[in-house]
PDB file of N, CA and C in Angstrom:
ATOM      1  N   UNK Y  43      65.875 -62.431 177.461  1.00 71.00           N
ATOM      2  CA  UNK Y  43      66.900 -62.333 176.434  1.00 71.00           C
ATOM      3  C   UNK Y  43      68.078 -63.279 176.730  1.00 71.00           C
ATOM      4  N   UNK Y  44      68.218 -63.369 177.860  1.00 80.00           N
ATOM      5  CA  UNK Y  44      69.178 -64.049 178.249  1.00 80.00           C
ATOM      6  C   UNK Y  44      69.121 -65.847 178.490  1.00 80.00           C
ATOM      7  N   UNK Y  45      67.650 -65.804 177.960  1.00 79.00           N
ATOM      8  CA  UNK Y  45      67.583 -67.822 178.361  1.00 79.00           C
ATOM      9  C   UNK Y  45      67.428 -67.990 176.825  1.00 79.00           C
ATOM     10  N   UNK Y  46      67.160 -66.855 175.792  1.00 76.00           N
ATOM     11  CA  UNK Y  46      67.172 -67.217 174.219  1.00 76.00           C
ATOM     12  C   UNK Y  46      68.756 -67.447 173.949  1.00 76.00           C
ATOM     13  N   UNK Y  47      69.443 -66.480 174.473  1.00 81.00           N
ATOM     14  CA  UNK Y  47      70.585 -66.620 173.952  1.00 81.00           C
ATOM     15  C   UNK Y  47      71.285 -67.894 174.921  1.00 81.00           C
ATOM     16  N   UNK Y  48      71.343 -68.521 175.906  1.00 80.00           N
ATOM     17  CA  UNK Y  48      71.356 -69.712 176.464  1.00 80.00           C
ATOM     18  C   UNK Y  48      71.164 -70.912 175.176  1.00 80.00           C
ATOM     19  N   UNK Y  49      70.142 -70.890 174.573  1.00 79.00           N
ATOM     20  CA  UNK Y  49      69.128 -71.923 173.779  1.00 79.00           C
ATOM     21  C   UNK Y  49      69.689 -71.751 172.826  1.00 79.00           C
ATOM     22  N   UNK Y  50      70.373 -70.458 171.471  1.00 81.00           N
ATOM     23  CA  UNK Y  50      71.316 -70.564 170.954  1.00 81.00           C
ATOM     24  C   UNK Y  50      72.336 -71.252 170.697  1.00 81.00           C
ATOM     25  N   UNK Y  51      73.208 -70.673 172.073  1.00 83.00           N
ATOM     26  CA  UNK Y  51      74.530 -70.921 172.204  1.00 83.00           C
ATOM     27  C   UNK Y  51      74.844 -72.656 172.345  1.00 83.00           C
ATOM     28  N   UNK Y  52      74.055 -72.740 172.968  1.00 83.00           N
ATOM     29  CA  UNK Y  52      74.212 -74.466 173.192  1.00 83.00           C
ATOM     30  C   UNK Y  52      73.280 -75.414 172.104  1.00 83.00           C
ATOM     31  N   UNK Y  53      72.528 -74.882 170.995  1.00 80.00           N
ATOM     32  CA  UNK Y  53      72.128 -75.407 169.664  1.00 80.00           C
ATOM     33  C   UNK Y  53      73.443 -75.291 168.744  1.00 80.00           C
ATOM     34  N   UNK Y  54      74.046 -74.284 168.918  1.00 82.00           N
ATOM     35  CA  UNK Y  54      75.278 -74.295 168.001  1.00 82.00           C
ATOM     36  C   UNK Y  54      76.437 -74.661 168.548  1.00 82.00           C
ATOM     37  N   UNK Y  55      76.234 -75.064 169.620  1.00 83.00           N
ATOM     38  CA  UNK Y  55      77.785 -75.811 170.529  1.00 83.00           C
ATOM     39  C   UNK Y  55      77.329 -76.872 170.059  1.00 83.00           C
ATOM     40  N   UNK Y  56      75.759 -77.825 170.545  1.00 80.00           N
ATOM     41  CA  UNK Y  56      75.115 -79.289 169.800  1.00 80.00           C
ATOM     42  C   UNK Y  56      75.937 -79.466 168.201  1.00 80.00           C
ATOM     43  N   UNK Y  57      75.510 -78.038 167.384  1.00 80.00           N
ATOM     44  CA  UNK Y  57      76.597 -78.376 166.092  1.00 80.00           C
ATOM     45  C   UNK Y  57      77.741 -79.067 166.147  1.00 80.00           C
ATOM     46  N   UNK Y  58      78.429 -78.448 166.509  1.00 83.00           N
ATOM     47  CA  UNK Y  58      79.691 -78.940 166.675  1.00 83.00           C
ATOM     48  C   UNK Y  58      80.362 -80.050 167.324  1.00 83.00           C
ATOM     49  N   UNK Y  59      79.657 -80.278 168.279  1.00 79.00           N
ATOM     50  CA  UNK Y  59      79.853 -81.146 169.723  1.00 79.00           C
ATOM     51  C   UNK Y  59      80.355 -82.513 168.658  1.00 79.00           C
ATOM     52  N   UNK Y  60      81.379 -83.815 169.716  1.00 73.00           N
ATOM     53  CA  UNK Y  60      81.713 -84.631 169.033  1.00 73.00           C
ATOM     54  C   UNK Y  60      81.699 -85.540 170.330  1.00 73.00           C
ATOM     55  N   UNK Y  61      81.142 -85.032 171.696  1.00 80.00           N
ATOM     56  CA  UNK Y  61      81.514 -86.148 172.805  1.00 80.00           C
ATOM     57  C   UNK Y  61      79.931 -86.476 173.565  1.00 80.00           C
ATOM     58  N   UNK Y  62      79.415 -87.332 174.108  1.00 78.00           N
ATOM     59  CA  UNK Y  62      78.439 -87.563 174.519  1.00 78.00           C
ATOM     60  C   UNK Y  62      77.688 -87.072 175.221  1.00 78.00           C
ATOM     61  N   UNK Y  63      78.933 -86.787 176.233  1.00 83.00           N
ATOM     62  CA  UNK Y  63      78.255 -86.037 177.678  1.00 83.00           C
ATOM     63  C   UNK Y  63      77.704 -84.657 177.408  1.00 83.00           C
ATOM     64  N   UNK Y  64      78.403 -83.832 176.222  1.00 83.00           N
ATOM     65  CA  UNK Y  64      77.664 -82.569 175.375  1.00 83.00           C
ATOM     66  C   UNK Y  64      76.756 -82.782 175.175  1.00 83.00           C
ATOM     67  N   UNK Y  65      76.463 -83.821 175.104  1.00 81.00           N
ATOM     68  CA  UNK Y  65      74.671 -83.965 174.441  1.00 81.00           C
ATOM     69  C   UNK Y  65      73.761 -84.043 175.663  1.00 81.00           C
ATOM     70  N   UNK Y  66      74.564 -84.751 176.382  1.00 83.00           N
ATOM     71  CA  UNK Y  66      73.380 -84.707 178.019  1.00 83.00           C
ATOM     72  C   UNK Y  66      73.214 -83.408 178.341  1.00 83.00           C
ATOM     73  N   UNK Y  67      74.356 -82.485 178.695  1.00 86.00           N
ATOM     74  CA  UNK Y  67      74.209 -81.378 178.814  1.00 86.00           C
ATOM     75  C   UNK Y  67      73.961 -80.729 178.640  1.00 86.00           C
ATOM     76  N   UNK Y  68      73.629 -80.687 176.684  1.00 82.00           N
ATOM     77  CA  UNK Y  68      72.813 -79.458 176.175  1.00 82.00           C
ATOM     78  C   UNK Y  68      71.215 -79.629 175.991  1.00 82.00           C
ATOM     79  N   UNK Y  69      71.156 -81.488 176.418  1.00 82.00           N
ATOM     80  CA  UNK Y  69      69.767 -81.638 176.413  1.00 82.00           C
ATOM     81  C   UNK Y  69      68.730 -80.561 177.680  1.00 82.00           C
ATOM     82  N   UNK Y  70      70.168 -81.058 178.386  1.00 86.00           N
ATOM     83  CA  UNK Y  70      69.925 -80.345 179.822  1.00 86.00           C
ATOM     84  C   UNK Y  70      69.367 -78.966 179.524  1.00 86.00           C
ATOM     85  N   UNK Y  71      69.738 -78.003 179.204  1.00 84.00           N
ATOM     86  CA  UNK Y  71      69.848 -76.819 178.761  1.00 84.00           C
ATOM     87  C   UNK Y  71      68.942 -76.756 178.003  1.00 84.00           C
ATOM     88  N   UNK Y  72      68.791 -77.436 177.068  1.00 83.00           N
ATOM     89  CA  UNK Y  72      67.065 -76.562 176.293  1.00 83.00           C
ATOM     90  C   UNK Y  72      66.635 -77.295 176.735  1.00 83.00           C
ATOM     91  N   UNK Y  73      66.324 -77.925 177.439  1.00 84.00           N
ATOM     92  CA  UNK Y  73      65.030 -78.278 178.479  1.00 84.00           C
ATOM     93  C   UNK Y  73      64.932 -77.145 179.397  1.00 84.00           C
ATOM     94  N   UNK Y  74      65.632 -76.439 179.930  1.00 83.00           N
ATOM     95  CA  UNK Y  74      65.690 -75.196 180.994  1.00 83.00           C
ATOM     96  C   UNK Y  74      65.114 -74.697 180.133  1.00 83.00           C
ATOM     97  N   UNK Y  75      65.796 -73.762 179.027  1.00 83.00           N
ATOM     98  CA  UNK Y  75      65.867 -72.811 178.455  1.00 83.00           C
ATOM     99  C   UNK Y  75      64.254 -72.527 177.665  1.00 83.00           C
ATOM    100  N   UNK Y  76      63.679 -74.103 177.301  1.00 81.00           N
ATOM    101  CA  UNK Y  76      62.995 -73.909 176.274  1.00 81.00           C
ATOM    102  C   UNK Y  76      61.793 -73.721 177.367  1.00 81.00           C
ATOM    103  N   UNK Y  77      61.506 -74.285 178.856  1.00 83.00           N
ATOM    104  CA  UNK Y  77      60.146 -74.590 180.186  1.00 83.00           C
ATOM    105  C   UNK Y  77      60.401 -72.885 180.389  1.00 83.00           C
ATOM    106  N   UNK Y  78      61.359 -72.211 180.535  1.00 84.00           N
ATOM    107  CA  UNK Y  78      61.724 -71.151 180.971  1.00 84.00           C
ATOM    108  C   UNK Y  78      60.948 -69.782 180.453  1.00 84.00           C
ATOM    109  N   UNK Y  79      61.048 -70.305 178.638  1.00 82.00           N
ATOM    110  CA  UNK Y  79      60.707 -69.425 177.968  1.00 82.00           C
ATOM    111  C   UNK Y  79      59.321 -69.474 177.947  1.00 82.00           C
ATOM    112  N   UNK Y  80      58.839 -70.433 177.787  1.00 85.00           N
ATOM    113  CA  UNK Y  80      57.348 -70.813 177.808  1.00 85.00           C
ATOM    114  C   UNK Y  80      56.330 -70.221 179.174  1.00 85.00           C
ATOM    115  N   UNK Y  81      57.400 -70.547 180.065  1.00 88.00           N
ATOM    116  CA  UNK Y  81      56.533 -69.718 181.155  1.00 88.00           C
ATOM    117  C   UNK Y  81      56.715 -68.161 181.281  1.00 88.00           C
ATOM    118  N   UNK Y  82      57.916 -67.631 181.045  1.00 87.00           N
ATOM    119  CA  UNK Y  82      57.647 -65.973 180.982  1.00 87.00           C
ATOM    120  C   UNK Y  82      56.792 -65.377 179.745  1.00 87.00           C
ATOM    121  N   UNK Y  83      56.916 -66.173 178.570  1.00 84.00           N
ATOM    122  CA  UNK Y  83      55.881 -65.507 177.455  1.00 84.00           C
ATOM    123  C   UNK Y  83      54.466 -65.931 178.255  1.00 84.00           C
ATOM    124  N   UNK Y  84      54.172 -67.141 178.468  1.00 86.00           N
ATOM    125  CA  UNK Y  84      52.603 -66.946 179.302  1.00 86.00           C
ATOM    126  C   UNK Y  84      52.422 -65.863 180.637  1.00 86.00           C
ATOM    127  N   UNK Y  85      53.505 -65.631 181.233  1.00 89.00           N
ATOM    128  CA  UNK Y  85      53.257 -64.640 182.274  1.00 89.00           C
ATOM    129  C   UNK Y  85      53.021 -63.066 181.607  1.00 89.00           C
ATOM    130  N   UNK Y  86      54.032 -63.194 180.331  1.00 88.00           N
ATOM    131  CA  UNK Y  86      53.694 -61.794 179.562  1.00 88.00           C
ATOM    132  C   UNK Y  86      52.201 -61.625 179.304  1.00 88.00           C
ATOM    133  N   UNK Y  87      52.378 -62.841 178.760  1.00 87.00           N
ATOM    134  CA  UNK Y  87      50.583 -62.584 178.019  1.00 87.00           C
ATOM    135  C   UNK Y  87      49.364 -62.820 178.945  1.00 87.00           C
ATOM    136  N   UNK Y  88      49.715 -63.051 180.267  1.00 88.00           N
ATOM    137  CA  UNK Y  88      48.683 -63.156 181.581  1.00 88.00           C
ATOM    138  C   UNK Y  88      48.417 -61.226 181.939  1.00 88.00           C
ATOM    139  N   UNK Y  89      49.842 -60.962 181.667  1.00 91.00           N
ATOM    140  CA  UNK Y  89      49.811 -59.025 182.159  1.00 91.00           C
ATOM    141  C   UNK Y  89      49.188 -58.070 181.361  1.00 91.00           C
ATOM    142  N   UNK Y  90      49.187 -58.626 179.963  1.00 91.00           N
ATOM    143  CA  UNK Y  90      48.889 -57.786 178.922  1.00 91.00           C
ATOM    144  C   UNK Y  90      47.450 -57.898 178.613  1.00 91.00           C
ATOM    145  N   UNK Y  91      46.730 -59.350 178.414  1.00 89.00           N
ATOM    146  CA  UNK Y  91      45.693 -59.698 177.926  1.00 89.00           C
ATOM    147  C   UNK Y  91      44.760 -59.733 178.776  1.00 89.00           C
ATOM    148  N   UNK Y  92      43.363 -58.758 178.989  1.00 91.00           N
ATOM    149  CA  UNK Y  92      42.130 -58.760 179.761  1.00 91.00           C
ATOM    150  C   UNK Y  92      41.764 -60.181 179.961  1.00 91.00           C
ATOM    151  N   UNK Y  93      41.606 -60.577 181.806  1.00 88.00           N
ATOM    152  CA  UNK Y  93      41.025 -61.761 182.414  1.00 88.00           C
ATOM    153  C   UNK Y  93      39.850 -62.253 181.180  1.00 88.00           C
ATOM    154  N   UNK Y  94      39.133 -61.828 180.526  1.00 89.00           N
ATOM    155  CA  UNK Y  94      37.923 -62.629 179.768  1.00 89.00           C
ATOM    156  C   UNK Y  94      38.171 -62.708 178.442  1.00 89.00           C
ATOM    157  N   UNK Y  95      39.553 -62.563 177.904  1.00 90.00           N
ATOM    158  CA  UNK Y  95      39.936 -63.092 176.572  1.00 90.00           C
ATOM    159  C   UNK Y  95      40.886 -63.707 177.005  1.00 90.00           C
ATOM    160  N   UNK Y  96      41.471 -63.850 177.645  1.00 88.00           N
ATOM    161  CA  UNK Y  96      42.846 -64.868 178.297  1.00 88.00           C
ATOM    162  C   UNK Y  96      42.489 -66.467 177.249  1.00 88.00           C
ATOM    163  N   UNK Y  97      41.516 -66.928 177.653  1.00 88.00           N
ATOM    164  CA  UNK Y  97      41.187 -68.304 177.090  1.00 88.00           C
ATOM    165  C   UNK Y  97      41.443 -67.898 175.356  1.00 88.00           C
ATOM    166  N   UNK Y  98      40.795 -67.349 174.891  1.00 90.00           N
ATOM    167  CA  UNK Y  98      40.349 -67.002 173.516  1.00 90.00           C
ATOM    168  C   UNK Y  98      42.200 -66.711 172.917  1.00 90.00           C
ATOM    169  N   UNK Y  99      43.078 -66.011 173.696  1.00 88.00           N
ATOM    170  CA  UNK Y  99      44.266 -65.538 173.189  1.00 88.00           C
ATOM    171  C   UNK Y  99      45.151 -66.590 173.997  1.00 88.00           C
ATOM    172  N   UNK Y 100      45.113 -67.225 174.788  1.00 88.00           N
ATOM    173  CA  UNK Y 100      45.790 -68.939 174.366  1.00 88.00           C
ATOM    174  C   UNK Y 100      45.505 -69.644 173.826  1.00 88.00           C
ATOM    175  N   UNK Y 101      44.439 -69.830 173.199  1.00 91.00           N
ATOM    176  CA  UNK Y 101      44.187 -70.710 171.820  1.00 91.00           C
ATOM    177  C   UNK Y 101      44.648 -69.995 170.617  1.00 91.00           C
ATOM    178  N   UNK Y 102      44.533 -69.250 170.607  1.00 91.00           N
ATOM    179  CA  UNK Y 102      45.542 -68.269 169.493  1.00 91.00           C
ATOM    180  C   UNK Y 102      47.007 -68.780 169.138  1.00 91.00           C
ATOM    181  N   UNK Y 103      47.269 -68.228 170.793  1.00 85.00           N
ATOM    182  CA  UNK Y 103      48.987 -68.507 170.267  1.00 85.00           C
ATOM    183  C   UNK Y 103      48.812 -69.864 170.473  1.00 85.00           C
ATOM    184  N   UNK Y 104      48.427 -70.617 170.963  1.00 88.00           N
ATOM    185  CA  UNK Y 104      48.751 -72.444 170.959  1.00 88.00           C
ATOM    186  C   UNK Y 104      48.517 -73.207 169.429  1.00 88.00           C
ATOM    187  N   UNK Y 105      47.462 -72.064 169.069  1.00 93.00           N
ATOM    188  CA  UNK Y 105      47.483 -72.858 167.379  1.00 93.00           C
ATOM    189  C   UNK Y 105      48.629 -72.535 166.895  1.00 93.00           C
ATOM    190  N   UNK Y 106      48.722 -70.809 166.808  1.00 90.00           N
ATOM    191  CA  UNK Y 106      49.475 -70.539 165.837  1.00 90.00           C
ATOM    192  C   UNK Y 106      51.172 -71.324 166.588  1.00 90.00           C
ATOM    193  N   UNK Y 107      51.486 -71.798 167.560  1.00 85.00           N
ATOM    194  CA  UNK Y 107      52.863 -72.440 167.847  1.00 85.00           C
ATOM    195  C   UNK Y 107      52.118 -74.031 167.352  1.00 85.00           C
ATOM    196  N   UNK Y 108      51.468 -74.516 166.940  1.00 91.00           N
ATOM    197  CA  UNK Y 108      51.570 -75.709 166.807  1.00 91.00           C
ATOM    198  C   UNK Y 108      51.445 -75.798 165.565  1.00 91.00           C
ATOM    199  N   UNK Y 109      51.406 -74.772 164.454  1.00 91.00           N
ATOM    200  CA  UNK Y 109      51.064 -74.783 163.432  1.00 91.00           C
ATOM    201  C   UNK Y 109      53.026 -74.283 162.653  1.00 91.00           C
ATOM    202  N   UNK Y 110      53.520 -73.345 163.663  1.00 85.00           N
ATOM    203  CA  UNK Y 110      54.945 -73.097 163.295  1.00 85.00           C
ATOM    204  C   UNK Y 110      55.502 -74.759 163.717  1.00 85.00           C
ATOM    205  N   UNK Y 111      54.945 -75.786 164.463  1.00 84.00           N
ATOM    206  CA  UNK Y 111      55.733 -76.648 165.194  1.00 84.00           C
ATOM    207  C   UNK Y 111      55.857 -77.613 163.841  1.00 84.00           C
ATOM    208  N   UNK Y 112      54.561 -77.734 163.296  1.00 88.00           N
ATOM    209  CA  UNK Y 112      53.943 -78.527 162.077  1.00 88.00           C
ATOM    210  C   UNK Y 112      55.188 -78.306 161.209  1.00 88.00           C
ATOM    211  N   UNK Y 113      55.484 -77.329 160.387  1.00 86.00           N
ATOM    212  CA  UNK Y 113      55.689 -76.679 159.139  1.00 86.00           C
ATOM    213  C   UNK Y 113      57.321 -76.827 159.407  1.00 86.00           C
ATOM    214  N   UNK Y 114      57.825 -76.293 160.347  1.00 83.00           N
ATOM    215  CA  UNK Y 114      59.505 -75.961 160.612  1.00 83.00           C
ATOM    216  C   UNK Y 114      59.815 -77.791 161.333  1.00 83.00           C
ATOM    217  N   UNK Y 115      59.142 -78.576 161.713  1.00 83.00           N
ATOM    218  CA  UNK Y 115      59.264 -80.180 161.763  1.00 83.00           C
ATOM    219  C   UNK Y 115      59.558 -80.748 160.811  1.00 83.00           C
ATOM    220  N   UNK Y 116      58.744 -80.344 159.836  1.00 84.00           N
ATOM    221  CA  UNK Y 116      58.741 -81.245 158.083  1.00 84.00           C
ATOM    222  C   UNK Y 116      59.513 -80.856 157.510  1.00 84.00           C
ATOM    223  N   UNK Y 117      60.433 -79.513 157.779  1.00 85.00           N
ATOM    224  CA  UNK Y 117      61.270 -78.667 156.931  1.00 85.00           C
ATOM    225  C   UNK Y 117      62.673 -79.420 157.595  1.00 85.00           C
ATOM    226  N   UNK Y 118      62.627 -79.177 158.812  1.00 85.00           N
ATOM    227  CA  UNK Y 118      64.070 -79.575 159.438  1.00 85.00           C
ATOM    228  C   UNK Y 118      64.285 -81.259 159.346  1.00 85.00           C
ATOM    229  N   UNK Y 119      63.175 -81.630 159.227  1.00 85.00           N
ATOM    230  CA  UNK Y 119      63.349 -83.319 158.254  1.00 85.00           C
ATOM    231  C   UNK Y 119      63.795 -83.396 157.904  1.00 85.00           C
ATOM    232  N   UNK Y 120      63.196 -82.796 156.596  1.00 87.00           N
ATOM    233  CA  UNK Y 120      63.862 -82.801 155.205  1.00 87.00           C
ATOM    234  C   UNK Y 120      65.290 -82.480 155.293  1.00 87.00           C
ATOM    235  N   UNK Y 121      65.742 -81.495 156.215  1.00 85.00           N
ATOM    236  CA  UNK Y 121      67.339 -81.112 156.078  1.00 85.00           C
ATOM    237  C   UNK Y 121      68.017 -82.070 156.823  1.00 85.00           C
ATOM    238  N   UNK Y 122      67.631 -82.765 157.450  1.00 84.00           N
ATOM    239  CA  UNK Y 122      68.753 -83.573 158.086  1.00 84.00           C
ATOM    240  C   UNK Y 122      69.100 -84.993 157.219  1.00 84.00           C
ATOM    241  N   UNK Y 123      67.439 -85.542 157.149  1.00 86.00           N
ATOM    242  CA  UNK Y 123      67.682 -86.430 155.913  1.00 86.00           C
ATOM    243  C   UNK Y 123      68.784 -86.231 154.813  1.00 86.00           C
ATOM    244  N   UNK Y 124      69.041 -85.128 154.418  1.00 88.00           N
ATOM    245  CA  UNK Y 124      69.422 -85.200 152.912  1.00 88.00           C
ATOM    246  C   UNK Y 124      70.943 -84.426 153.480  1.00 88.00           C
ATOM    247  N   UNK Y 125      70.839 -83.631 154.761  1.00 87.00           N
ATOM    248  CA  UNK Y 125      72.440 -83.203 154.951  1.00 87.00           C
ATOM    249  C   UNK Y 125      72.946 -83.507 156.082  1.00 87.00           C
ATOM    250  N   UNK Y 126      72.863 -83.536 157.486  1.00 83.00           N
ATOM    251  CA  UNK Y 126      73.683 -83.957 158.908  1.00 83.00           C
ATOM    252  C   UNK Y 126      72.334 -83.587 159.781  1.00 83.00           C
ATOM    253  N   UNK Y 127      72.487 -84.002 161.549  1.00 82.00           N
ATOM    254  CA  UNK Y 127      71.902 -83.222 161.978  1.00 82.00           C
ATOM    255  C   UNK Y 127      72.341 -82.022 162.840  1.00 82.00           C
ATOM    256  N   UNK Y 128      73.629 -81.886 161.930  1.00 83.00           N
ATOM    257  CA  UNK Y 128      74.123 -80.889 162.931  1.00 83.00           C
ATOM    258  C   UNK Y 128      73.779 -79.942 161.682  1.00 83.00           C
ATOM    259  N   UNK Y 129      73.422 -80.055 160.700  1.00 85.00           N
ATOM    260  CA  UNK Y 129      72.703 -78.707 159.941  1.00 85.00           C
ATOM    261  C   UNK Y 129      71.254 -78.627 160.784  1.00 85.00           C
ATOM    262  N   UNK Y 130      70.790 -79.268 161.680  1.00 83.00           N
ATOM    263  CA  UNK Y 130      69.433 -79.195 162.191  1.00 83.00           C
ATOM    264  C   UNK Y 130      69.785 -78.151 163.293  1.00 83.00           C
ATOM    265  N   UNK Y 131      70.643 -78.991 164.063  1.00 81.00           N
ATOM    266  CA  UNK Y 131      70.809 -77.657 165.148  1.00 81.00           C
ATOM    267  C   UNK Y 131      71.387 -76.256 164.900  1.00 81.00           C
ATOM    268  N   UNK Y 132      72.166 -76.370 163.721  1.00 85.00           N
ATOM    269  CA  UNK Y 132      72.354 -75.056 163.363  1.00 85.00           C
ATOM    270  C   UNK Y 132      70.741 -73.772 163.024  1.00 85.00           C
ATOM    271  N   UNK Y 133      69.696 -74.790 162.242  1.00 84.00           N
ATOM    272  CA  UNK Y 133      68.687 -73.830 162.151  1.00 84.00           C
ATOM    273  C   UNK Y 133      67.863 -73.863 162.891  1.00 84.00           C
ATOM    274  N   UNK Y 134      67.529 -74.666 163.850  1.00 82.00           N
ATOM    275  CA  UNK Y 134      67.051 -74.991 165.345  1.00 82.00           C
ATOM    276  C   UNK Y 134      67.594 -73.641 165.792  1.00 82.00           C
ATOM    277  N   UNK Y 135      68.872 -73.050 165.861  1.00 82.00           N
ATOM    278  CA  UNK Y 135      69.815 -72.136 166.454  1.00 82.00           C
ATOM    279  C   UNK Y 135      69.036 -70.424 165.972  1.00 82.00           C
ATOM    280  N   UNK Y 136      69.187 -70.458 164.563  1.00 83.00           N
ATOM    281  CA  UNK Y 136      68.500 -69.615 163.912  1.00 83.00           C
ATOM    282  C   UNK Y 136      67.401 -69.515 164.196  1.00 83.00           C
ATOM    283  N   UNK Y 137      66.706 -70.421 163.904  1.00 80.00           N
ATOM    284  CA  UNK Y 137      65.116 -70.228 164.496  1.00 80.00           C
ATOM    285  C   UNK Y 137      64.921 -69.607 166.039  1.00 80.00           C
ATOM    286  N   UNK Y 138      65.648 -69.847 166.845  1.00 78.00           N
ATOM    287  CA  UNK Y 138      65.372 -69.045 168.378  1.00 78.00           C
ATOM    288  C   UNK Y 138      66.188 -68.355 168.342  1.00 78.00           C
ATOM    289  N   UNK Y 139      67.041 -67.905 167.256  1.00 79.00           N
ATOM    290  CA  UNK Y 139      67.661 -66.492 167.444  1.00 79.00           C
ATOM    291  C   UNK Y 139      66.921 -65.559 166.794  1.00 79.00           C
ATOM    292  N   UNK Y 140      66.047 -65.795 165.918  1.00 79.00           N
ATOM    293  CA  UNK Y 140      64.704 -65.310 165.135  1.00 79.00           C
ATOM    294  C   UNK Y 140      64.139 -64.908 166.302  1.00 79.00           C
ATOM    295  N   UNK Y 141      63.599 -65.873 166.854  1.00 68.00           N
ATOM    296  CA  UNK Y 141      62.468 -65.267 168.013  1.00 68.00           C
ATOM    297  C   UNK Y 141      62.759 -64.513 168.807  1.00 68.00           C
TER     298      UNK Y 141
END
């Protein structure tokens, strides 16, 4: 809970931000935040899911995240194109406060 709200806070600081070194820094940060998350949801789903579907239920979730990656890519395009990209990181923000 605490590396989502990390990944948040510093998508909606990215909003705002107006100096450079913010940007190194928050790159910094969802790079933590985002390797971080990725490995405790696979450790979840290593505890939960029987050794002989393990394979079968990471292809699951790997589609279904590459298929949210597809769809919310082409969408947040479209919004930056036509408004800032600090409307991107704002729903970048939303979106992992969703999750």
């Amino acid at each position: 809970m605490i590396i989502f709200s990390l990944s948040v806070v510093t998508l909606m600081g990215l909003s705002i931000n107006v100096f450079v070194i913010f940007i190194f820094l928050g790159s910094f940060l969802i790079g933590y935040s985002n390797s971080s998350i990725r490995i405790i949801m696979n450790t979840m789903l290593m505890e939960i899911v029987p050794k002989p579907l393990m394979g079968r239920a990471m292809s699951v979730w790997m589609g279904i995240a590459l298929l949210l990656q597809t769809v919310f890519a082409g969408g947040l395009g479209l919004l930056i194109d036509v408004f800032s990209p600090n409307i991107g990181f704002i729903c970048m923000g939303g979106l992992m406060l969703f999750g």
